[in-house]
Tab-separated table of C-alpha atoms in Angstrom:
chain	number	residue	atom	x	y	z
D	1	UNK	CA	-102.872	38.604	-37.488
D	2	UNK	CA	-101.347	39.479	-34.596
D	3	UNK	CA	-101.512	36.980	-32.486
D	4	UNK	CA	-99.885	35.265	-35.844
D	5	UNK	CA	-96.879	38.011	-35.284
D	6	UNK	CA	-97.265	37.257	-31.324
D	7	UNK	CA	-96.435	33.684	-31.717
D	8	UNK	CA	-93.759	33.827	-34.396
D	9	UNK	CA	-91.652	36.124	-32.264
D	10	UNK	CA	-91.793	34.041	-29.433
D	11	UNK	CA	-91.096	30.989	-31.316
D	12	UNK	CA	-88.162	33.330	-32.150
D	13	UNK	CA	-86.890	34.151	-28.829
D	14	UNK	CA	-87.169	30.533	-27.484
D	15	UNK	CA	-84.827	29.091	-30.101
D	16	UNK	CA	-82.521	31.985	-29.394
D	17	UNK	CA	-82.289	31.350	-25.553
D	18	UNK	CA	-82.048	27.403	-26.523
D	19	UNK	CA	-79.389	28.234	-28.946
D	20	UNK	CA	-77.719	30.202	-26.133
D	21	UNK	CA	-77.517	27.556	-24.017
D	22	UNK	CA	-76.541	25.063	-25.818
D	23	UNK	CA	-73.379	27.001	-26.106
D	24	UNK	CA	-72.855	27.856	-22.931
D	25	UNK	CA	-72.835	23.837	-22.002
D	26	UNK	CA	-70.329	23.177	-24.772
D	27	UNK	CA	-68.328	26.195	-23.797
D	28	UNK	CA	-68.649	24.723	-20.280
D	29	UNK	CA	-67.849	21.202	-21.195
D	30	UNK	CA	-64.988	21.963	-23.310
D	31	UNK	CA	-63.839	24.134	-20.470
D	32	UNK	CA	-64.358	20.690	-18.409
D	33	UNK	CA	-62.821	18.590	-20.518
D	34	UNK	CA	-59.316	20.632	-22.144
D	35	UNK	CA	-58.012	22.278	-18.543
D	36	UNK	CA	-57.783	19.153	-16.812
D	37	UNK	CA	-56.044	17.213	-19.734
D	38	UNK	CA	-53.383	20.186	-20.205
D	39	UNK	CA	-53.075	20.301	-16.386
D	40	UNK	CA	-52.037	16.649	-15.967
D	41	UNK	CA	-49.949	16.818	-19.013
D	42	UNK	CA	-47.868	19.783	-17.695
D	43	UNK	CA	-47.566	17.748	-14.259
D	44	UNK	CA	-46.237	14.679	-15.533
D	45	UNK	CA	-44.170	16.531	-18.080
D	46	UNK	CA	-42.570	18.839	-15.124
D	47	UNK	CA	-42.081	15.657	-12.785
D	48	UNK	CA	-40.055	13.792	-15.815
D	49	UNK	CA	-38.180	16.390	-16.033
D	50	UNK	CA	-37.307	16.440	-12.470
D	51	UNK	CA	-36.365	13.325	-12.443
D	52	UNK	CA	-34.411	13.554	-15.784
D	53	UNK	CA	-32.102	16.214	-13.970
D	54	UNK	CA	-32.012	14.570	-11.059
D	55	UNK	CA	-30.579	11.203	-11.564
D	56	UNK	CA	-27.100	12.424	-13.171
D	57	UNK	CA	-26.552	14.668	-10.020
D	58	UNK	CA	-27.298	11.184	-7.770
D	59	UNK	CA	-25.361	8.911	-10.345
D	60	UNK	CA	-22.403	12.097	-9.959
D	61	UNK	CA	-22.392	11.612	-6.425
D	62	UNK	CA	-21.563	8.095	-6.147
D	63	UNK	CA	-19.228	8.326	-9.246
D	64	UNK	CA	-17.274	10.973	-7.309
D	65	UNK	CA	-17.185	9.128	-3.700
D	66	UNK	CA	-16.075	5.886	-5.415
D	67	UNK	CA	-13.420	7.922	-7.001
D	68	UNK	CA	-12.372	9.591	-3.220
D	69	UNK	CA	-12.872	5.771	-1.740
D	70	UNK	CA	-9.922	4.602	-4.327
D	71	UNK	CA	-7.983	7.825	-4.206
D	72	UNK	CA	-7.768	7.263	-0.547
D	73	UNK	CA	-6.485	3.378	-1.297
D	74	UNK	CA	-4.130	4.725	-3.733
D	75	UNK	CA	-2.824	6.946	-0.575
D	76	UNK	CA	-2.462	4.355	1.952
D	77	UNK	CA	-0.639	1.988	-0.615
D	78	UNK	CA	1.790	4.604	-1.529
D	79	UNK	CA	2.280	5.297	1.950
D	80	UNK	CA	3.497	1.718	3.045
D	81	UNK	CA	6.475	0.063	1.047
D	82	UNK	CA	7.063	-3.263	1.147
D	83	UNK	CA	10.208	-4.919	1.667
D	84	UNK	CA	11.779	-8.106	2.589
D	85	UNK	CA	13.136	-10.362	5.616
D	86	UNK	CA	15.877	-12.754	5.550
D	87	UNK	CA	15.895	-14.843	8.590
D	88	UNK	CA	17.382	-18.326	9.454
D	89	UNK	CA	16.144	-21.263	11.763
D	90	UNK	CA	18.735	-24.098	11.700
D	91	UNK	CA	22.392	-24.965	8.915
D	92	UNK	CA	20.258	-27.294	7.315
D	93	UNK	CA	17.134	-25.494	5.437
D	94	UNK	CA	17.718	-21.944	3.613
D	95	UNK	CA	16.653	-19.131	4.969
D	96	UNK	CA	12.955	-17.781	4.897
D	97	UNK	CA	11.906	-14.301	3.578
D	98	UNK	CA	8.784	-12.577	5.157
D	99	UNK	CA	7.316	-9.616	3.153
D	100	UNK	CA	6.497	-6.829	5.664
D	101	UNK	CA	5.453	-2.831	5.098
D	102	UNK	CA	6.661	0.027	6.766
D	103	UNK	CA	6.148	3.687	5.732
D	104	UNK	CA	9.979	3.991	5.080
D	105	UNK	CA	12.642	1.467	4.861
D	106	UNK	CA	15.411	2.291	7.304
D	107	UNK	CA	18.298	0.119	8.852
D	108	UNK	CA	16.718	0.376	11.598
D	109	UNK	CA	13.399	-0.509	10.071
D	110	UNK	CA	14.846	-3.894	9.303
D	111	UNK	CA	17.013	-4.466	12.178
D	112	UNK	CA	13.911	-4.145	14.386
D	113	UNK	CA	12.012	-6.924	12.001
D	114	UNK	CA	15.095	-9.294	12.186
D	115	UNK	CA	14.855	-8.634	16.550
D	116	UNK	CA	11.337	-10.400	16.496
D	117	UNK	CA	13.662	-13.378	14.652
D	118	UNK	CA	15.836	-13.472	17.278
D	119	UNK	CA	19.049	-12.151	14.727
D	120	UNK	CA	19.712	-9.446	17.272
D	121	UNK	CA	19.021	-8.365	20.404
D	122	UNK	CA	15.381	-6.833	20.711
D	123	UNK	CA	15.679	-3.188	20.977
D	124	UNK	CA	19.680	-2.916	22.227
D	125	UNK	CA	20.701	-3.250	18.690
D	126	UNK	CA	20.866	-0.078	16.275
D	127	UNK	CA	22.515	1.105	13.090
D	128	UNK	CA	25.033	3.518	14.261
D	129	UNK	CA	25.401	4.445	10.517
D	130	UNK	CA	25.393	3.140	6.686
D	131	UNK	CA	26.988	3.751	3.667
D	132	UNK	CA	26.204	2.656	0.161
D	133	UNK	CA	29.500	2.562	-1.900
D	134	UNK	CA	30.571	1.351	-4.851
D	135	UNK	CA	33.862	-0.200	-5.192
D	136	UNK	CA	35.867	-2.637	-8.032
D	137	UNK	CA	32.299	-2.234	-9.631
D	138	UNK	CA	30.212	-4.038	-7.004
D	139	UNK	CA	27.677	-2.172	-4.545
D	140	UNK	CA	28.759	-2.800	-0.856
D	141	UNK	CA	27.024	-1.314	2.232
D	142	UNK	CA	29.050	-0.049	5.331
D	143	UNK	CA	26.987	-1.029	8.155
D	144	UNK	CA	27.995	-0.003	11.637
D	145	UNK	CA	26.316	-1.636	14.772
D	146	UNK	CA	26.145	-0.920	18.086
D	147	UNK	CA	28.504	-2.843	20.680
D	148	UNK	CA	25.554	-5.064	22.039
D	149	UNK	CA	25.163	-6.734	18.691
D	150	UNK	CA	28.964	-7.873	19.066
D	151	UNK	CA	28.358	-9.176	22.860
D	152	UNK	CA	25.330	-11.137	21.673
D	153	UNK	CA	27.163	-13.095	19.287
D	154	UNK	CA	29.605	-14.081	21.823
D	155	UNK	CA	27.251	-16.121	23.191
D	156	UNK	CA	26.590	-17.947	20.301
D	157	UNK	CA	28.203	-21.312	18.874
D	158	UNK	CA	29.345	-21.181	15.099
D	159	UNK	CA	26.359	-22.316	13.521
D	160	UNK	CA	24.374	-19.765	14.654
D	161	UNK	CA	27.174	-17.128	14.326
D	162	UNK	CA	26.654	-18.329	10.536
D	163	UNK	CA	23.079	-17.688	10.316
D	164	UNK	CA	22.532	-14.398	12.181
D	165	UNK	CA	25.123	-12.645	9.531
D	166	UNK	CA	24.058	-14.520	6.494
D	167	UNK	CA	20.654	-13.139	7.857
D	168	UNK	CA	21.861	-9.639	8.074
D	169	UNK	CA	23.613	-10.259	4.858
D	170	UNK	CA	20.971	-11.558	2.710
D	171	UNK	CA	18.260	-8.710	4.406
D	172	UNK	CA	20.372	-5.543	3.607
D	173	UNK	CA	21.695	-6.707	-0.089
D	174	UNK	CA	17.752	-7.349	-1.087
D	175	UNK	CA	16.515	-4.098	0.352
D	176	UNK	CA	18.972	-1.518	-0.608
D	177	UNK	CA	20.150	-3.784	-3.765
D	178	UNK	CA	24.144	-4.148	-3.329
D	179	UNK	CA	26.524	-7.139	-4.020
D	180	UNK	CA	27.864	-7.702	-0.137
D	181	UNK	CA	27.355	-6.094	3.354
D	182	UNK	CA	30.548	-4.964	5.777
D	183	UNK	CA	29.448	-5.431	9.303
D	184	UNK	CA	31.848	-3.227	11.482
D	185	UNK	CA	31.100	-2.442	15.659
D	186	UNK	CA	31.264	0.935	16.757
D	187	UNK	CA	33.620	1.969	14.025
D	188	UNK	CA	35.644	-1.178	14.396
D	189	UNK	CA	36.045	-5.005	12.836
D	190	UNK	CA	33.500	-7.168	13.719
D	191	UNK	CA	35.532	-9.785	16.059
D	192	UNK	CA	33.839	-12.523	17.580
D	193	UNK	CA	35.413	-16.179	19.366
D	194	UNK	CA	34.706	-17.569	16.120
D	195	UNK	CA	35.510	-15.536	12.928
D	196	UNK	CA	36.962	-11.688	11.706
D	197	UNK	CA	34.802	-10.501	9.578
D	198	UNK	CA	37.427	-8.414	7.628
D	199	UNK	CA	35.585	-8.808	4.075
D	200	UNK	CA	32.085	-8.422	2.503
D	201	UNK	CA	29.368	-10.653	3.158
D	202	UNK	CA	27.796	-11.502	0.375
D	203	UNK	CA	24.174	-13.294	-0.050
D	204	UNK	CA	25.230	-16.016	1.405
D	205	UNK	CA	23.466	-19.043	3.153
D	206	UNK	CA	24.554	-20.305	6.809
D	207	UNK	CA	26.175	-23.133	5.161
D	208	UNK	CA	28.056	-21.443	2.570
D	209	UNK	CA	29.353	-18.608	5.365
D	210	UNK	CA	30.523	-21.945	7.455
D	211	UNK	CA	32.527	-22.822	4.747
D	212	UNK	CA	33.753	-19.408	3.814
D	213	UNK	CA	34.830	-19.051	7.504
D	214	UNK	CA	36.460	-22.540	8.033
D	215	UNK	CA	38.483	-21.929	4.690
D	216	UNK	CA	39.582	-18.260	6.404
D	217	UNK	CA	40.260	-20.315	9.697
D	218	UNK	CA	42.327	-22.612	7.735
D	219	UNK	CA	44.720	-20.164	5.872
D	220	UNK	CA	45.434	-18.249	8.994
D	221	UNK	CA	46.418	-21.087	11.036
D	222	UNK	CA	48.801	-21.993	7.403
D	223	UNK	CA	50.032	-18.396	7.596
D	224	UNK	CA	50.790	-18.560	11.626
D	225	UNK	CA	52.648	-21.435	10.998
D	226	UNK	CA	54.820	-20.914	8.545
D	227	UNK	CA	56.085	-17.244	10.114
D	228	UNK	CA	57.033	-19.503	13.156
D	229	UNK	CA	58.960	-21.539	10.738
C-alpha cells in the first residue's frame, strides 16, 4: 500500500516538473520569437520616418537655391539696360542699329559706342551737356559737344558729314525718345566747310540730310543774291 502511495506521488511530481518545463520553453520561445519581430518593426518604422522628414528638407534646399540662382539673374538683367546704335557705312545703304547694354544710358554712354564706329573721335569727344525740351509740341534734345567733334568733321567730305550726324541723330532720338536732335559746339552753332546746322536733326538717313542740306545751300545762295541785287 505504500509503495502504491510511493509511486503515485512520484508519478505526480514528474508530470509537474514536465509541465513546468514545457512552459518555460514556450515562455522562452515566445520570448524568442515576439522581441525580435517588434524590434525590426520599430527599426524600419523609425528609419521611414527618417527618411519621410528628410527628403522635404533636401527637396527645400534645392527649391530655395534655384530660387537665389534666378533671383540673382533677375539682378544682373535689371542691372544692364539695353539700348540702341545708329551707325552709317556708305550714302547708299541705311544705317545699321547694334543693340548693346550698359548699366546706365548716358550721352556719353552712347557717344563712346558710336567712337568704336568711327562717328567721332575715340575718347576726345564728350557731351558737354543735354537738354530734353519740348517745344511747338515735339521733343528736341540740346546736345552740346566738345570742340574736337567740330575739328573732326572738318576733315570730312559731305557724304560723310551726312552720315556721322544722321548717326548722332538717329542714336539720341531712339534712346531718349524725342522728334529731332540740336547739335551745338561748346555752346555755339555747329559750323562746318559744308553745312550750319541751325535747325533740328531729325531721324534722318545720310541721303535724306544730303538733300536737306543741298536745299539749305540752295536758298542761301538765292537769298545772297538777291540782297546784292
Amino acid at each position: 500500500m505504500e509503495r502504491g502511495k510511493l509511486s503515485a506521488l512520484m508519478l505526480a511530481v514528474t508530470v509537474f516538473l514536465t509541465a513546468c518545463g514545457g512552459a518555460k520553453e514556450a515562455a522562452v520561445t515566445t520570448e524568442e520569437i515576439v522581441v525580435p519581430e517588434m524590434s525590426s518593426k520599430d527599426i524600419l518604422v523609425n528609419s521611414l520616418e527618417y527618411l519621410i522628414e528628410e527628403e522635404p528638407e533636401e527637396e527645400t534646399e534645392e527649391a530655395e537655391t534655384e530660387e537665389e540662382k534666378q533671383s540673382g539673374e533677375t539682378q544682373e538683367e535689371e542691372g544692364e539696360k539695353a539700348t540702341v546704335i545708329c551707325y552709317g557705312r556708305d550714302m547708299d545703304s541705311g544705317l545699321t542699329e547694334e543693340v548693346i547694354t550698359a548699366e546706365k544710358i548716358t550721352p556719353d554712354v552712347l557717344l563712346n559706342a558710336l567712337a568704336r564706329h568711327n562717328i567721332v573721335p575715340l575718347l576726345d569727344t564728350k557731351a558737354l551737356s543735354m537738354e530734353e525740351r519740348e517745344e511747338n509740341g515735339h521733343k528736341l534734345i540740346h546736345l552740346d559737344l566738345s570742340g574736337s567733334f567740330r575739328e573732326y568733321l572738318m576733315t570730312m567730305s559731305l557724304e560723310a558729314e551726312c552720315i556721322i550726324i544722321s548717326s548722332i541723330a538717329n542714336t539720341f532720338t531712339v534712346n531718349y525718345d524725342a522728334d529731332a536732335v540740336y547739335i551745338t559746339v561748346e555752346g555755339e552753332t555747329l559750323v562746318t566747310s559744308h553745312a550750319e546746322y541751325t535747325k533740328a536733326v531729325p531721324g534722318y538717313t545720310p541721303g535724306e540730310l544730303m538733300t536737306r542740306l543741298m536745299a539749305e545751300k540752295d536758298e542761301a545762295e538765292e537769298n545772297g543774291a538777291e540782297r546784292k541785287e
